[in-house]
GROMACS .gro file of C-alpha atoms in nm:
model
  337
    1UNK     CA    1   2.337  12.740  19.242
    2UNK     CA    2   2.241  13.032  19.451
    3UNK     CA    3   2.452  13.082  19.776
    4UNK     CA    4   2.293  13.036  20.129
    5UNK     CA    5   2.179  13.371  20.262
    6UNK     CA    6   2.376  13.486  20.567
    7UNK     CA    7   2.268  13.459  20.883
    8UNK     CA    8   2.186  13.695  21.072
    9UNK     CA    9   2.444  13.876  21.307
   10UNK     CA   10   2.480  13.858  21.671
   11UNK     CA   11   2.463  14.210  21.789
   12UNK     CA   12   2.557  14.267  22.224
   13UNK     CA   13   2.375  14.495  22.415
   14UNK     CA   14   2.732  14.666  22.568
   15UNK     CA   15   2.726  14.892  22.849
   16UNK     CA   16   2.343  14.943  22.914
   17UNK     CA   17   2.408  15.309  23.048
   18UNK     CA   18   2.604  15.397  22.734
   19UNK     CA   19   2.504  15.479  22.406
   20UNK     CA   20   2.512  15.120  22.252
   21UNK     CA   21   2.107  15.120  22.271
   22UNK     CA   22   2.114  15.448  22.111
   23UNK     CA   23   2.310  15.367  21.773
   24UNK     CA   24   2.138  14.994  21.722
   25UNK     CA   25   1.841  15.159  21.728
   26UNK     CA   26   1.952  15.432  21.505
   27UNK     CA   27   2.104  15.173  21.253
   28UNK     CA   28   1.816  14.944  21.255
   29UNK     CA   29   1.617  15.266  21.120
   30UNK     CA   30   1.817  15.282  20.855
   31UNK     CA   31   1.816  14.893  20.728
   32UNK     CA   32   1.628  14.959  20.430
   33UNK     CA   33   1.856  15.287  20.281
   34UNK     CA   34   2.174  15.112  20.398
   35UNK     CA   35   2.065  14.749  20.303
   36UNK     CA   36   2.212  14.646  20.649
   37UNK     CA   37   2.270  14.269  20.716
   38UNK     CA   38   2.001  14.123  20.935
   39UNK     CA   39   2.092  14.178  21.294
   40UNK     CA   40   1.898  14.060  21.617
   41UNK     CA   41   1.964  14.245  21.925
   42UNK     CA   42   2.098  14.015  22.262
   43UNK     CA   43   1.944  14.207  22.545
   44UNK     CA   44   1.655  14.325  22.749
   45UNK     CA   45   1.299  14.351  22.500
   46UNK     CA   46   1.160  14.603  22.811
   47UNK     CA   47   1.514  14.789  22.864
   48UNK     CA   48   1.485  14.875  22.482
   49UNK     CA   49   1.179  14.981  22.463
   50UNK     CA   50   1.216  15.200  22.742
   51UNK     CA   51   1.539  15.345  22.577
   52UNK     CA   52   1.346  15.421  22.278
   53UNK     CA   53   1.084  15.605  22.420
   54UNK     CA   54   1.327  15.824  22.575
   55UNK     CA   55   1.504  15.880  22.226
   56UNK     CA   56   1.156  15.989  22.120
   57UNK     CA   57   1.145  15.700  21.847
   58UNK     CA   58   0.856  15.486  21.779
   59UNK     CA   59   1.001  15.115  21.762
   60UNK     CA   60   0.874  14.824  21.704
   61UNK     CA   61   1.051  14.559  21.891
   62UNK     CA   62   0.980  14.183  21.785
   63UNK     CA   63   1.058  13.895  22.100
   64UNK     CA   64   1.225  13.657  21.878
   65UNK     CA   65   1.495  13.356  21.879
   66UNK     CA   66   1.809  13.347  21.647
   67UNK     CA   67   1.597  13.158  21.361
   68UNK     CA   68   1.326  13.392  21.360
   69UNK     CA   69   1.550  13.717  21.360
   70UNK     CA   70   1.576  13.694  20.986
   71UNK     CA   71   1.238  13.715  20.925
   72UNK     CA   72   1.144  13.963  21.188
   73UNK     CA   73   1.399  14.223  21.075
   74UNK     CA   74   1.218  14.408  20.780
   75UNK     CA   75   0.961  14.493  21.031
   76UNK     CA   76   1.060  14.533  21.385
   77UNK     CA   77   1.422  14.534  21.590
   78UNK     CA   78   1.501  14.187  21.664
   79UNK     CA   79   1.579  14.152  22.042
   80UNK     CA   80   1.690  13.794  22.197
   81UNK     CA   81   1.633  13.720  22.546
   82UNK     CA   82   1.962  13.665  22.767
   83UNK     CA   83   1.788  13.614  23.090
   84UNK     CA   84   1.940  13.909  23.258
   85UNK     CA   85   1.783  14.204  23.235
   86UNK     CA   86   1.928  14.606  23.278
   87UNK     CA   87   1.728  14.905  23.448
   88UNK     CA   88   2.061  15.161  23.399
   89UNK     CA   89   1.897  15.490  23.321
   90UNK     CA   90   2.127  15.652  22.993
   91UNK     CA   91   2.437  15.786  23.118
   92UNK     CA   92   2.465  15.622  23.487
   93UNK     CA   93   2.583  15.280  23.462
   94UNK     CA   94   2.468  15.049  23.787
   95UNK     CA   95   2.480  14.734  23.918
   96UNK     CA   96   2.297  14.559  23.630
   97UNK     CA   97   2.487  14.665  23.424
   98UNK     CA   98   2.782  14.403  23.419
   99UNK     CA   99   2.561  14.071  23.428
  100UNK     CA  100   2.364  14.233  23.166
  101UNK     CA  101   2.609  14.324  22.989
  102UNK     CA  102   2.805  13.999  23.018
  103UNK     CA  103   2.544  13.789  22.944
  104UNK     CA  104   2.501  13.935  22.575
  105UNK     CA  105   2.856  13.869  22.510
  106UNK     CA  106   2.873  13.496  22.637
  107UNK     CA  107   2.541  13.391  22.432
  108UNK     CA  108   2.669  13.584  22.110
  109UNK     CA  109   2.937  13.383  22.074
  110UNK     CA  110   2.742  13.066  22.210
  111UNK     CA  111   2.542  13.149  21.899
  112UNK     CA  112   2.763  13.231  21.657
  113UNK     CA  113   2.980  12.928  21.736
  114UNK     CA  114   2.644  12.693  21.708
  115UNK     CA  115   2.541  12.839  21.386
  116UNK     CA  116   2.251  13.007  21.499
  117UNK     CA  117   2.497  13.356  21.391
  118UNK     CA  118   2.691  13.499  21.145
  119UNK     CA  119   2.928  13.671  21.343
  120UNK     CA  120   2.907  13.881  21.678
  121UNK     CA  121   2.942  14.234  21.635
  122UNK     CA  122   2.959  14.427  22.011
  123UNK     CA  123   2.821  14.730  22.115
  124UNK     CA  124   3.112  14.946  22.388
  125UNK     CA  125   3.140  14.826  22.717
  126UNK     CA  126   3.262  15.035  23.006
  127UNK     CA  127   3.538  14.801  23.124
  128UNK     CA  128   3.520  15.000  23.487
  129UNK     CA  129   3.183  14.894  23.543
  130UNK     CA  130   3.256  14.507  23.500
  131UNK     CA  131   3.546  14.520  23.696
  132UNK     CA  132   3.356  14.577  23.993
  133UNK     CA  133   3.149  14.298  23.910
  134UNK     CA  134   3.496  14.075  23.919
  135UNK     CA  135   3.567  14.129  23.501
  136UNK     CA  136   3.928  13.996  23.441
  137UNK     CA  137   4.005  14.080  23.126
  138UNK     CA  138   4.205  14.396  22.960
  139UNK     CA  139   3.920  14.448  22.748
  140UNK     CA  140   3.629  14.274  22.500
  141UNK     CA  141   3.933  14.155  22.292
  142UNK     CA  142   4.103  13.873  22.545
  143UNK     CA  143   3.760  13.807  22.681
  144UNK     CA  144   3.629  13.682  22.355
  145UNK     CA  145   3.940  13.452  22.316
  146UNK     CA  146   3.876  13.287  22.621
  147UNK     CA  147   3.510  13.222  22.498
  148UNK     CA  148   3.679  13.108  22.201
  149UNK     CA  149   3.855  12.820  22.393
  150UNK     CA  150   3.851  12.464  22.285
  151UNK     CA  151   3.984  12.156  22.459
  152UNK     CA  152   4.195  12.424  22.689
  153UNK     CA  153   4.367  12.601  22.401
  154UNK     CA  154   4.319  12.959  22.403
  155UNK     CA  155   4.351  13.119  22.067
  156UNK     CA  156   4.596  13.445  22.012
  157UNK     CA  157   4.339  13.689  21.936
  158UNK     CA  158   4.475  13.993  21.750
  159UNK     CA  159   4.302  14.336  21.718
  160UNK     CA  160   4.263  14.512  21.396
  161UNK     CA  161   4.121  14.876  21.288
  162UNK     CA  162   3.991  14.864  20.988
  163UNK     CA  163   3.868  15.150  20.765
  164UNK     CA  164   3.838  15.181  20.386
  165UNK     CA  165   4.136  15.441  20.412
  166UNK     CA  166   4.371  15.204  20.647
  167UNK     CA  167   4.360  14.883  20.857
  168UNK     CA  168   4.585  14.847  21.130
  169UNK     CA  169   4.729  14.603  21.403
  170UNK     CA  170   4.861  14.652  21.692
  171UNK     CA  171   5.144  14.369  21.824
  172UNK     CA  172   5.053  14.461  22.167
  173UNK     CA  173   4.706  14.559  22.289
  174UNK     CA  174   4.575  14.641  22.637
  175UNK     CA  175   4.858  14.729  22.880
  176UNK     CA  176   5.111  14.964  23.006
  177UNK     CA  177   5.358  15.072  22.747
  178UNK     CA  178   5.624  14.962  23.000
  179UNK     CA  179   5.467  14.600  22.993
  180UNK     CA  180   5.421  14.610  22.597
  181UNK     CA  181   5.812  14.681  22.638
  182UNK     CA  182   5.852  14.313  22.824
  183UNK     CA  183   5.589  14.168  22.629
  184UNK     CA  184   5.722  14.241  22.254
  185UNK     CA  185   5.937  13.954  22.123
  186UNK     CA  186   6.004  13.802  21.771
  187UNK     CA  187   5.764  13.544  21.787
  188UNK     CA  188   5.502  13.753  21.918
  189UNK     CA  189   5.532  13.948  21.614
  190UNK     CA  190   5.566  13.666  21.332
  191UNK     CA  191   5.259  13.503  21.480
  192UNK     CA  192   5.069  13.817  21.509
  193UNK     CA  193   5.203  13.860  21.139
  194UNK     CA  194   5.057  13.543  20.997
  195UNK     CA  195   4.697  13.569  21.135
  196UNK     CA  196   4.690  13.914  21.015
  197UNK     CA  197   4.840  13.764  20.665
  198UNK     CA  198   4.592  13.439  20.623
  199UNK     CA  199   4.282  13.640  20.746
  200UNK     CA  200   4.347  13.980  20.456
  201UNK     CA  201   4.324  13.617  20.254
  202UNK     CA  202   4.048  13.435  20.388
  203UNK     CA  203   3.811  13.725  20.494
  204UNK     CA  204   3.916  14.045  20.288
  205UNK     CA  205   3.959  13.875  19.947
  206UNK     CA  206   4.319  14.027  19.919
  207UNK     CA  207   4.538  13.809  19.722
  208UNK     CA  208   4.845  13.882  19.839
  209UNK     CA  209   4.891  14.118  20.157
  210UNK     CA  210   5.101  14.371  20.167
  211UNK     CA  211   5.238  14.422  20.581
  212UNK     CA  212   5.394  14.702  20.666
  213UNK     CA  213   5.614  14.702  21.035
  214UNK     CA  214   5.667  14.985  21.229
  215UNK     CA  215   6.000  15.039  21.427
  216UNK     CA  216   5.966  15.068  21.784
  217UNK     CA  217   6.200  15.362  21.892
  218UNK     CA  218   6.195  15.729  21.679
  219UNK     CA  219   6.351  15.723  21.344
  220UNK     CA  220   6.327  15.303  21.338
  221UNK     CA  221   6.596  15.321  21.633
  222UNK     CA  222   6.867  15.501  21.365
  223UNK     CA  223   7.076  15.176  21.330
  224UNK     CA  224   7.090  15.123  21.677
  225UNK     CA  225   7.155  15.484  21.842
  226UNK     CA  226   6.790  15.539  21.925
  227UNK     CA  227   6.723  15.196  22.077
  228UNK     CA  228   6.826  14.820  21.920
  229UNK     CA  229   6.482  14.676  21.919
  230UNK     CA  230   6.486  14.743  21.583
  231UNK     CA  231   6.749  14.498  21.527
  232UNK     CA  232   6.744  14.251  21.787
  233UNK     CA  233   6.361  14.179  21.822
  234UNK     CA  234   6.203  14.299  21.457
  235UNK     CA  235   6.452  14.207  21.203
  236UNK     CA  236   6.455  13.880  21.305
  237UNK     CA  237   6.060  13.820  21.289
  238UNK     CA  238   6.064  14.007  20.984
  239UNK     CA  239   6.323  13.755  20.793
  240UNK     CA  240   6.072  13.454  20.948
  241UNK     CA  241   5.796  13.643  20.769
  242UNK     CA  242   5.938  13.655  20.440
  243UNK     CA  243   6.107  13.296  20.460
  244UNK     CA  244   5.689  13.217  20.505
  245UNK     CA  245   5.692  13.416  20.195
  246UNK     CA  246   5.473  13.680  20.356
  247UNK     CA  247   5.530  14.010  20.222
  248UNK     CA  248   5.636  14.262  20.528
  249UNK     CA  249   5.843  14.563  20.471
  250UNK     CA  250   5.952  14.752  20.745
  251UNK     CA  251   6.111  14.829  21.023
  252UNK     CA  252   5.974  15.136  20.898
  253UNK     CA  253   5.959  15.484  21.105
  254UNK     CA  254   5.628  15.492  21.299
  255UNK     CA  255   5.610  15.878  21.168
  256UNK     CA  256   5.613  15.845  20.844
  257UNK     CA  257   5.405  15.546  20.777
  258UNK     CA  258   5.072  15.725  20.738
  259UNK     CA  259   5.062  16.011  20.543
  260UNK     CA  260   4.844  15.940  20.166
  261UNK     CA  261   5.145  15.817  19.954
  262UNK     CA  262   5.262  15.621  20.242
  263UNK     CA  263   4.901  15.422  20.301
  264UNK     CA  264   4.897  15.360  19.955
  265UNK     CA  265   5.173  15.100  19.953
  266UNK     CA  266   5.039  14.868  20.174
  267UNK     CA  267   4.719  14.665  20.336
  268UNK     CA  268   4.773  14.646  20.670
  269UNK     CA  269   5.035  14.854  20.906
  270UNK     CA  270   5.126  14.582  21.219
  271UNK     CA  271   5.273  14.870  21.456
  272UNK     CA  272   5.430  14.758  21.814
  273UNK     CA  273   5.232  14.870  22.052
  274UNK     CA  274   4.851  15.052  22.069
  275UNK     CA  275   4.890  15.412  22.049
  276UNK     CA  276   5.110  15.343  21.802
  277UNK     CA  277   4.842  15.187  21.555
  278UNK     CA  278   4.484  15.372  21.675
  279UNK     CA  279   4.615  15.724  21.685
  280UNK     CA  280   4.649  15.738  21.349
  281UNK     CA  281   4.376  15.534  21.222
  282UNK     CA  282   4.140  15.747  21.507
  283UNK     CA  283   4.307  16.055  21.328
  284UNK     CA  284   4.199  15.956  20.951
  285UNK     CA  285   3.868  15.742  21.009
  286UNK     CA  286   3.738  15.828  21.349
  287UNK     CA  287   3.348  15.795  21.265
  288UNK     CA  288   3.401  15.480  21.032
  289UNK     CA  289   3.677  15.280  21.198
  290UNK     CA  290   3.551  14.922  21.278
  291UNK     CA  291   3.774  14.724  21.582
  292UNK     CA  292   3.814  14.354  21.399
  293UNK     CA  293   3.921  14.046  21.620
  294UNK     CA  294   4.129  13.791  21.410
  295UNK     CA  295   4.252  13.484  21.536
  296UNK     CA  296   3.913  13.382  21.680
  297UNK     CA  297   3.705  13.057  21.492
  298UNK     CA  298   3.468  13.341  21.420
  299UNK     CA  299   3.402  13.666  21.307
  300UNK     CA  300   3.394  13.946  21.544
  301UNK     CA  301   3.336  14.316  21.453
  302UNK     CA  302   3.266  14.617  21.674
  303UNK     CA  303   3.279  15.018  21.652
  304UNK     CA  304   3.575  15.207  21.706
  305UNK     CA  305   3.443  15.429  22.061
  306UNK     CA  306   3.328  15.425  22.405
  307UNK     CA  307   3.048  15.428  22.579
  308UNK     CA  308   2.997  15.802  22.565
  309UNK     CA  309   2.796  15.843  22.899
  310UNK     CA  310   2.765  16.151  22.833
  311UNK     CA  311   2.529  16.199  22.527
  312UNK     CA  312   2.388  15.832  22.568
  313UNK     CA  313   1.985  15.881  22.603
  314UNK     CA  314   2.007  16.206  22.404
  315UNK     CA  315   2.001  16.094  22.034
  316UNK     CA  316   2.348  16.304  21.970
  317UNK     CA  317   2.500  15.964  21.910
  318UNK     CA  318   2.665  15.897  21.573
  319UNK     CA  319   2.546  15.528  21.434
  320UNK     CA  320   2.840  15.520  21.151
  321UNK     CA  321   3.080  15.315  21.313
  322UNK     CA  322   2.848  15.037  21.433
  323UNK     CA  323   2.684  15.047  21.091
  324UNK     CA  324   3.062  15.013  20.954
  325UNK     CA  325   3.092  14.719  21.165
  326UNK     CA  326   2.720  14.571  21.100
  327UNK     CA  327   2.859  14.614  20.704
  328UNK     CA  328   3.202  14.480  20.751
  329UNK     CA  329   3.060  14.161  20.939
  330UNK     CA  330   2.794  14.125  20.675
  331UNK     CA  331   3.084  14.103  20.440
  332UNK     CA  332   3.330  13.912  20.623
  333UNK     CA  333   3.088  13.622  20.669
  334UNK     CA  334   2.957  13.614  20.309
  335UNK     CA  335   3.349  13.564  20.231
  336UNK     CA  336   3.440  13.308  20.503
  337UNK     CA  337   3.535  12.999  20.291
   0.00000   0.00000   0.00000
């Protein structure tokens, strides 16, 4: 029996003012050479086609629902209504730009978690902007958790870089490196550890995951005379781990853990804090890094940059990563059991 077809993917507008417009219009045009997933836009039909025109691309643009985005795709962008709509010109963000903005993310998951999606895949947003507008959250990550709430429980979402050259995790994600310091405990890590573990299962078909965990302090703290985190707060999660009979190695020195050989002996490198993990995955795979939410009841992919204000409107913008995460969400959902 032939398998059900995916459906189609829950792209966000992001920041209106940035280049998120730019690159889904710039991977939709190449669909057919790329044999992208079907993705419908969540946005603004009129805001698009205005963006387009001032790309210099002729777009067709087809007013459609989640069902119909399927169907629509060969032909035309896909664009779904939100009921907000943006009038930021390309590189000045303005006061429509958070509910617009907003709006795209709350009714891609709505979708997604009705079936009407495949996964949500987000386009940047400029976390500035919406926290004039009253935005709460450290970033997309912990916002999409709390969308992900049911009955009051809100899931621990974890963050992961992924590229075909190294995925990584970060233990702690969006705050001060003195607060990752108070936040980092054993338990934080084990559970960050078996999410990562069950979802390299579930949604990367890896049979058994290989973890590697980074020290904290230089050198893996040198037994204790560079810092006792090492053995006080990682040990212990890592003997958990492998009681679970996860395989984690480590704690290994942050500084060597990503040079060729090194990468080669593992899946995934869970790394305490978040410089710590995206500096060198934004070092090897900067263009075709994909940010991956785990933890979440769905799938959740997005590219690995900013807004970029300053080329948005100009058609400088490189599509690769959000065609990395289009790909990676494509394949992520074909694999969800």
């Amino acid at each position: 029996m032939a398998s059900a077809p995916i459906k189609p993917l829950a792209l966000t507008l992001g920041e209106p003012a940035g280049i998120g417009p730019d690159i889904t219009i710039a991977a939709w045009l190449r669909r057919a050479e790329l044999n992208l997933p079907p993705f419908y836009l969540l946005g603004d039909e009129a805001f698009l086609a205005r963006r387009a025109k001032a790309l210099g691309v002729d777009l067709r643009i087809a007013a459609v629902s989640p069902a119909e985005a399927a169907a629509a795709f060969t032909n035309a962008l896909p664009v779904v209504a939100t009921g907000e709509r943006a009038s930021a010109e390309p590189g000045t963000p303005d006061a429509s730009s958070a509910p617009a903005a907003l709006a795209s993310i709350r009714q891609a998951v709505a979708d997604v978690r009705a079936g009407r999606a495949g996964a949500v895949v987000t386009n940047p947003i400029a976390k500035s902007v919406l926290y004039r507008a009253g935005f709460r959250h450290p970033g997309h990550t912990e916002f999409l958790a709390e969308l992900a709430a049911e009955n009051g429980r809100v899931p621990q979402p974890v963050m992961m870089l992924w590229s075909p050259r190294l995925a990584v995790v970060p233990v702690t994600i969006h705050v001060s490196l003195r607060e990752a310091l108070t936040q980092l405990t054993s338990e934080l890590i084990v559970s960050t550890v078996r999410i990562v573990a069950s979802e390299l299962k579930s949604h990367f078909g890896t049979e058994r995951p290989r973890i590697a965990i980074s020290g904290l302090n230089p050198h893996a703290g040198e037994d204790g005379s560079l810092g006792h985190e090492e053995q006080t707060v990682i040990a212990p999660a890592l003997k958990v781990l492998r009681n679970d009979g996860i395989e984690a190695r480590g704690p290994l020195p942050a500084d060597t853990m990503f040079h060729d050989a090194a990468r080669n002996t593992y899946d995934c490198a869970v790394c305490m804090y978040h410089d710590q993990a995206l500096i060198p995955i934004k070092t090897v795979a900067f263009d075709d890094a994909v940010n991956v939410t785990l933890g979440l009841p769905f799938i959740r992919t997005s590219p690995d940059h900013g807004t970029a204000f300053d080329i948005a409107g100009t058609g400088k913008a490189n599509p690769a990563s959000l065609i990395a995460a289009l790909q990676l969400a494509g394949r992520m959902a074909a694999a969800k059991p």
